[in-house]
Amino acid sequence: MSAIAPRSQRAALLVVVVVVVCCALGALALLPALARAQAGAPSPTVVLVHGAWDRPAGWDGVAARLRAAGYPVVVPDNPLRTLPGDAAAIARVLHGVAGPIVLVGHSYGGMVITNAGLNNPRVKALVYIAAFAPDQGETALGLIARSPGSLLLPALLPVPFIGPDNRLGVNTTINPLLFPTVFAQDAPPRAARVMAVTQRPATFASGAGKSGIPAWRTIPSWYMVARNDRIIPPAVERFMAQRAHAITVEIASSHAAPVAHPAEVANLILTAARAAS
């Protein structure tokens, strides 16, 4: 019995030490969260809105980097039907998000966030990634036409459809053979091919829909200009960024910046998120 007792005591002591160490490590891991809670500044949720002929998966590389940096991320499905309807759908998503929000749009997603973020006090920052940042009354197609350089219209394939209200509509896709060259010329070739065959159709009505009062008039904005964009002319991107008084960066990118340059896109969003914290 005298030989066994010391071993039992040593085992019990080892268990106590392990428990104490685990508790200490857990407390250390909680320190950043506790500090943020005490400061009253929870990390904002980043909401990533995709554009026309795209899908939520286009944000995968960006979303992974944001989550790794400790930010909650929501990637909703943008319907791509009409601008008012799309903005209302994203606005409903925003109402379900607790705490401050960084609202990000790519391409036509910029039209949507400009309208969905209006009058929502929890939206602390807008981030436009090679995106439309319209003023009141402007359309996506009208903005594209402001400057030469877009290859979009010749690449579009229109497909008529009958909507639920029995009205004639027109869906559009980008010719899959032209998609890599027009939309994603610097994306990894396999990724560009996947994007081409999985693209979501956008209605002609969404591109022709008139924007309302822009949220960027009252919400701080950031803008990434894609210098090699063949969908939105870079000159138009610079015009919209300057008009919105957005903090602007430029990169040598195609229109598909979130896929081709996820690190640079994530870094700009993180800058906005830190400013919004």
Tab-separated table of C-alpha atoms in Angstrom:
chain	number	residue	atom	x	y	z
A	1	MET	CA	0.000	0.000	0.000
A	2	SER	CA	2.848	2.401	0.801
A	3	ALA	CA	4.285	1.945	-2.732
A	4	ILE	CA	0.944	2.512	-4.446
A	5	ALA	CA	-0.092	5.641	-2.533
A	6	PRO	CA	2.686	7.889	-3.865
A	7	ARG	CA	1.810	6.861	-7.448
A	8	SER	CA	-1.852	7.709	-6.843
A	9	GLN	CA	-0.906	11.043	-5.374
A	10	ARG	CA	1.394	11.805	-8.313
A	11	ALA	CA	-1.382	10.900	-10.781
A	12	ALA	CA	-3.868	13.100	-8.970
A	13	LEU	CA	-1.370	15.953	-8.910
A	14	LEU	CA	-0.772	15.548	-12.657
A	15	VAL	CA	-4.511	15.780	-13.335
A	16	VAL	CA	-4.729	18.970	-11.283
A	17	VAL	CA	-1.801	20.507	-13.174
A	18	VAL	CA	-3.342	19.634	-16.569
A	19	VAL	CA	-6.682	21.161	-15.566
A	20	VAL	CA	-5.019	24.362	-14.316
A	21	VAL	CA	-2.964	24.719	-17.514
A	22	CYS	CA	-6.005	24.150	-19.756
A	23	CYS	CA	-8.012	26.717	-17.819
A	24	ALA	CA	-5.190	29.228	-18.118
A	25	LEU	CA	-4.871	28.670	-21.866
A	26	GLY	CA	-8.621	29.026	-22.272
A	27	ALA	CA	-8.573	32.293	-20.365
A	28	LEU	CA	-5.746	33.599	-22.557
A	29	ALA	CA	-7.697	32.688	-25.696
A	30	LEU	CA	-10.667	34.657	-24.414
A	31	LEU	CA	-8.685	37.813	-23.693
A	32	PRO	CA	-9.114	39.431	-27.162
A	33	ALA	CA	-12.861	38.786	-27.106
A	34	LEU	CA	-13.137	40.109	-23.542
A	35	ALA	CA	-11.160	43.204	-24.473
A	36	ARG	CA	-13.470	43.888	-27.414
A	37	ALA	CA	-16.543	43.368	-25.225
A	38	GLN	CA	-15.198	45.725	-22.553
A	39	ALA	CA	-14.424	48.301	-25.231
A	40	GLY	CA	-17.985	47.998	-26.521
A	41	ALA	CA	-16.744	47.394	-30.071
A	42	PRO	CA	-17.655	43.923	-31.379
A	43	SER	CA	-16.051	42.846	-34.627
A	44	PRO	CA	-18.264	43.852	-37.557
A	45	THR	CA	-19.839	41.186	-39.714
A	46	VAL	CA	-18.695	41.332	-43.324
A	47	VAL	CA	-21.497	40.765	-45.851
A	48	LEU	CA	-20.204	39.884	-49.340
A	49	VAL	CA	-22.619	40.481	-52.236
A	50	HIS	CA	-21.765	38.945	-55.599
A	51	GLY	CA	-22.596	40.486	-58.953
A	52	ALA	CA	-24.157	39.471	-62.243
A	53	TRP	CA	-23.024	36.230	-63.944
A	54	ASP	CA	-21.458	35.200	-60.667
A	55	ARG	CA	-22.460	33.273	-57.545
A	56	PRO	CA	-21.614	33.260	-53.831
A	57	ALA	CA	-18.706	30.839	-54.425
A	58	GLY	CA	-16.859	33.658	-56.194
A	59	TRP	CA	-16.116	35.037	-52.723
A	60	ASP	CA	-14.647	31.789	-51.313
A	61	GLY	CA	-10.997	32.888	-51.311
A	62	VAL	CA	-11.830	36.270	-49.802
A	63	ALA	CA	-14.228	34.878	-47.193
A	64	ALA	CA	-11.660	32.344	-45.974
A	65	ARG	CA	-9.105	35.094	-45.368
A	66	LEU	CA	-11.606	37.289	-43.533
A	67	ARG	CA	-12.681	34.439	-41.275
A	68	ALA	CA	-9.051	33.591	-40.569
A	69	ALA	CA	-8.612	37.199	-39.436
A	70	GLY	CA	-11.436	36.716	-36.922
A	71	TYR	CA	-14.354	38.376	-38.699
A	72	PRO	CA	-17.800	36.808	-39.118
A	73	VAL	CA	-18.724	36.565	-42.801
A	74	VAL	CA	-22.108	36.228	-44.537
A	75	VAL	CA	-22.304	35.493	-48.276
A	76	PRO	CA	-25.934	35.806	-49.404
A	77	ASP	CA	-27.422	34.794	-52.718
A	78	ASN	CA	-28.053	37.850	-54.909
A	79	PRO	CA	-31.189	37.054	-56.977
A	80	LEU	CA	-30.114	39.089	-60.065
A	81	ARG	CA	-33.727	39.767	-61.062
A	82	THR	CA	-34.487	43.464	-60.549
A	83	LEU	CA	-32.534	46.144	-58.716
A	84	PRO	CA	-35.337	46.993	-56.232
A	85	GLY	CA	-36.032	43.309	-55.575
A	86	ASP	CA	-32.363	42.403	-55.233
A	87	ALA	CA	-31.719	45.312	-52.857
A	88	ALA	CA	-34.736	44.324	-50.766
A	89	ALA	CA	-33.474	40.726	-50.555
A	90	ILE	CA	-30.052	41.834	-49.305
A	91	ALA	CA	-31.639	44.375	-46.932
A	92	ARG	CA	-33.539	41.480	-45.325
A	93	VAL	CA	-30.248	39.642	-44.857
A	94	LEU	CA	-28.768	42.724	-43.174
A	95	HIS	CA	-31.679	42.963	-40.754
A	96	GLY	CA	-30.833	39.439	-39.590
A	97	VAL	CA	-27.219	40.343	-38.774
A	98	ALA	CA	-26.475	41.457	-35.224
A	99	GLY	CA	-24.023	44.283	-34.595
A	100	PRO	CA	-22.074	46.477	-37.009
A	101	ILE	CA	-21.799	45.527	-40.687
A	102	VAL	CA	-19.243	46.029	-43.436
A	103	LEU	CA	-21.185	45.726	-46.685
A	104	VAL	CA	-19.179	44.666	-49.729
A	105	GLY	CA	-20.273	44.492	-53.367
A	106	HIS	CA	-18.573	43.211	-56.500
A	107	SER	CA	-19.706	44.287	-59.973
A	108	TYR	CA	-23.531	44.624	-60.026
A	109	GLY	CA	-23.371	43.846	-56.312
A	110	GLY	CA	-22.294	47.465	-55.936
A	111	MET	CA	-25.661	48.594	-57.324
A	112	VAL	CA	-27.331	46.389	-54.735
A	113	ILE	CA	-25.343	47.475	-51.672
A	114	THR	CA	-25.755	51.151	-52.634
A	115	ASN	CA	-29.499	50.678	-52.220
A	116	ALA	CA	-29.649	47.957	-49.548
A	117	GLY	CA	-27.402	49.847	-47.115
A	118	LEU	CA	-29.499	53.010	-47.124
A	119	ASN	CA	-31.019	54.008	-43.770
A	120	ASN	CA	-29.459	51.070	-41.927
A	121	PRO	CA	-27.450	52.547	-39.038
A	122	ARG	CA	-25.594	49.268	-38.458
A	123	VAL	CA	-23.901	49.467	-41.874
A	124	LYS	CA	-20.648	51.180	-40.921
A	125	ALA	CA	-18.706	50.837	-44.183
A	126	LEU	CA	-19.286	50.165	-47.861
A	127	VAL	CA	-16.618	48.435	-49.944
A	128	TYR	CA	-16.822	48.397	-53.735
A	129	ILE	CA	-14.703	45.817	-55.586
A	130	ALA	CA	-14.632	46.666	-59.316
A	131	ALA	CA	-18.257	47.558	-58.694
A	132	PHE	CA	-20.941	50.012	-59.637
A	133	ALA	CA	-21.371	52.866	-57.162
A	134	PRO	CA	-24.356	54.608	-58.752
A	135	ASP	CA	-25.926	57.934	-57.975
A	136	GLN	CA	-29.678	58.370	-57.885
A	137	GLY	CA	-31.341	57.586	-61.221
A	138	GLU	CA	-28.314	55.863	-62.761
A	139	THR	CA	-28.294	52.357	-64.241
A	140	ALA	CA	-25.529	49.787	-64.560
A	141	LEU	CA	-25.778	49.756	-68.353
A	142	GLY	CA	-25.744	53.553	-68.466
A	143	LEU	CA	-22.608	53.727	-66.328
A	144	ILE	CA	-20.801	51.207	-68.537
A	145	ALA	CA	-21.548	53.426	-71.535
A	146	ARG	CA	-19.885	56.486	-69.973
A	147	SER	CA	-16.448	55.466	-71.301
A	148	PRO	CA	-15.121	53.077	-73.957
A	149	GLY	CA	-13.391	49.855	-73.017
A	150	SER	CA	-16.145	47.423	-72.009
A	151	LEU	CA	-16.405	44.164	-73.984
A	152	LEU	CA	-19.591	43.116	-72.221
A	153	LEU	CA	-22.391	43.837	-74.673
A	154	PRO	CA	-20.959	41.896	-77.655
A	155	ALA	CA	-20.390	38.901	-75.363
A	156	LEU	CA	-23.926	38.714	-73.943
A	157	LEU	CA	-26.318	35.907	-74.844
A	158	PRO	CA	-29.984	36.936	-74.337
A	159	VAL	CA	-32.655	34.324	-73.551
A	160	PRO	CA	-36.331	35.414	-73.320
A	161	PHE	CA	-38.492	34.020	-70.525
A	162	ILE	CA	-42.012	34.438	-69.151
A	163	GLY	CA	-42.001	35.642	-65.562
A	164	PRO	CA	-44.428	34.688	-62.773
A	165	ASP	CA	-46.528	37.744	-63.679
A	166	ASN	CA	-46.805	36.455	-67.280
A	167	ARG	CA	-44.610	39.306	-68.501
A	168	LEU	CA	-41.820	38.772	-70.979
A	169	GLY	CA	-38.325	39.076	-69.534
A	170	VAL	CA	-34.821	38.553	-70.837
A	171	ASN	CA	-32.115	36.607	-69.048
A	172	THR	CA	-28.524	37.282	-70.035
A	173	THR	CA	-25.363	35.253	-69.706
A	174	ILE	CA	-21.856	35.827	-71.021
A	175	ASN	CA	-20.904	33.510	-73.866
A	176	PRO	CA	-18.967	30.749	-72.045
A	177	LEU	CA	-16.321	30.711	-74.793
A	178	LEU	CA	-15.688	34.421	-74.235
A	179	PHE	CA	-16.138	34.494	-70.459
A	180	PRO	CA	-12.482	33.884	-69.511
A	181	THR	CA	-11.296	36.634	-71.864
A	182	VAL	CA	-13.989	39.199	-71.050
A	183	PHE	CA	-14.603	38.617	-67.326
A	184	ALA	CA	-11.645	36.765	-65.824
A	185	GLN	CA	-8.571	36.983	-68.023
A	186	ASP	CA	-6.125	36.835	-65.089
A	187	ALA	CA	-7.947	34.266	-62.968
A	188	PRO	CA	-6.528	30.737	-62.790
A	189	PRO	CA	-7.636	29.102	-66.085
A	190	ARG	CA	-9.539	26.290	-64.401
A	191	ALA	CA	-11.340	28.725	-62.107
A	192	ALA	CA	-12.292	30.894	-65.101
A	193	ARG	CA	-13.697	27.868	-66.927
A	194	VAL	CA	-15.724	26.843	-63.876
A	195	MET	CA	-17.072	30.385	-63.557
A	196	ALA	CA	-18.043	30.359	-67.228
A	197	VAL	CA	-20.143	27.197	-66.999
A	198	THR	CA	-21.679	27.914	-63.578
A	199	GLN	CA	-22.499	31.593	-64.093
A	200	ARG	CA	-25.872	32.765	-62.830
A	201	PRO	CA	-28.014	34.537	-65.436
A	202	ALA	CA	-28.898	38.166	-64.780
A	203	THR	CA	-31.966	39.806	-66.251
A	204	PHE	CA	-31.708	42.712	-68.619
A	205	ALA	CA	-34.052	44.511	-66.212
A	206	SER	CA	-31.459	44.360	-63.420
A	207	GLY	CA	-28.919	46.147	-65.601
A	208	ALA	CA	-31.461	48.740	-66.655
A	209	GLY	CA	-32.890	49.367	-63.177
A	210	LYS	CA	-32.559	52.927	-61.860
A	211	SER	CA	-30.766	53.320	-58.551
A	212	GLY	CA	-32.212	55.183	-55.601
A	213	ILE	CA	-30.601	57.576	-53.124
A	214	PRO	CA	-27.071	56.211	-52.641
A	215	ALA	CA	-25.943	54.935	-49.256
A	216	TRP	CA	-22.411	56.176	-49.993
A	217	ARG	CA	-23.555	59.741	-49.389
A	218	THR	CA	-23.680	59.046	-45.656
A	219	ILE	CA	-21.590	55.883	-45.132
A	220	PRO	CA	-17.764	55.816	-45.386
A	221	SER	CA	-16.695	53.978	-48.522
A	222	TRP	CA	-13.713	52.113	-49.933
A	223	TYR	CA	-13.193	51.294	-53.606
A	224	MET	CA	-10.912	48.900	-55.499
A	225	VAL	CA	-10.312	49.869	-59.128
A	226	ALA	CA	-9.440	46.959	-61.433
A	227	ARG	CA	-7.099	48.518	-63.980
A	228	ASN	CA	-7.624	45.726	-66.533
A	229	ASP	CA	-11.396	45.470	-66.195
A	230	ARG	CA	-13.206	44.575	-69.441
A	231	ILE	CA	-16.715	44.742	-67.983
A	232	ILE	CA	-16.741	48.148	-66.251
A	233	PRO	CA	-14.260	50.560	-67.855
A	234	PRO	CA	-11.580	51.501	-65.300
A	235	ALA	CA	-12.189	55.192	-66.064
A	236	VAL	CA	-15.795	54.731	-64.913
A	237	GLU	CA	-14.627	52.978	-61.757
A	238	ARG	CA	-12.317	55.885	-60.938
A	239	PHE	CA	-15.130	58.367	-61.604
A	240	MET	CA	-17.513	56.541	-59.263
A	241	ALA	CA	-14.873	56.157	-56.537
A	242	GLN	CA	-13.972	59.832	-56.646
A	243	ARG	CA	-17.597	60.918	-56.625
A	244	ALA	CA	-18.311	58.767	-53.567
A	245	HIS	CA	-15.226	60.206	-51.795
A	246	ALA	CA	-14.106	56.618	-51.342
A	247	ILE	CA	-10.697	55.580	-50.075
A	248	THR	CA	-9.380	54.093	-53.300
A	249	VAL	CA	-6.783	51.508	-54.248
A	250	GLU	CA	-5.929	50.212	-57.719
A	251	ILE	CA	-4.661	46.796	-58.694
A	252	ALA	CA	-3.753	45.207	-62.024
A	253	SER	CA	-6.797	42.961	-62.160
A	254	SER	CA	-9.552	41.760	-64.410
A	255	HIS	CA	-13.185	42.221	-63.426
A	256	ALA	CA	-12.915	38.988	-61.413
A	257	ALA	CA	-10.787	40.536	-58.673
A	258	PRO	CA	-12.238	38.412	-55.806
A	259	VAL	CA	-11.191	35.230	-57.639
A	260	ALA	CA	-7.968	36.440	-59.260
A	261	HIS	CA	-6.667	38.513	-56.315
A	262	PRO	CA	-8.390	37.349	-53.112
A	263	ALA	CA	-5.568	38.497	-50.820
A	264	GLU	CA	-5.620	42.089	-52.081
A	265	VAL	CA	-9.423	42.199	-51.940
A	266	ALA	CA	-9.465	40.795	-48.403
A	267	ASN	CA	-6.840	43.313	-47.289
A	268	LEU	CA	-8.962	46.252	-48.447
A	269	ILE	CA	-12.026	44.832	-46.709
A	270	LEU	CA	-10.005	44.317	-43.519
A	271	THR	CA	-8.911	47.953	-43.667
A	272	ALA	CA	-12.541	49.027	-43.837
A	273	ALA	CA	-13.517	46.570	-41.075
A	274	ARG	CA	-10.847	47.897	-38.723
A	275	ALA	CA	-11.985	51.453	-39.382
A	276	ALA	CA	-15.559	50.385	-38.647
A	277	SER	CA	-14.677	48.639	-35.362
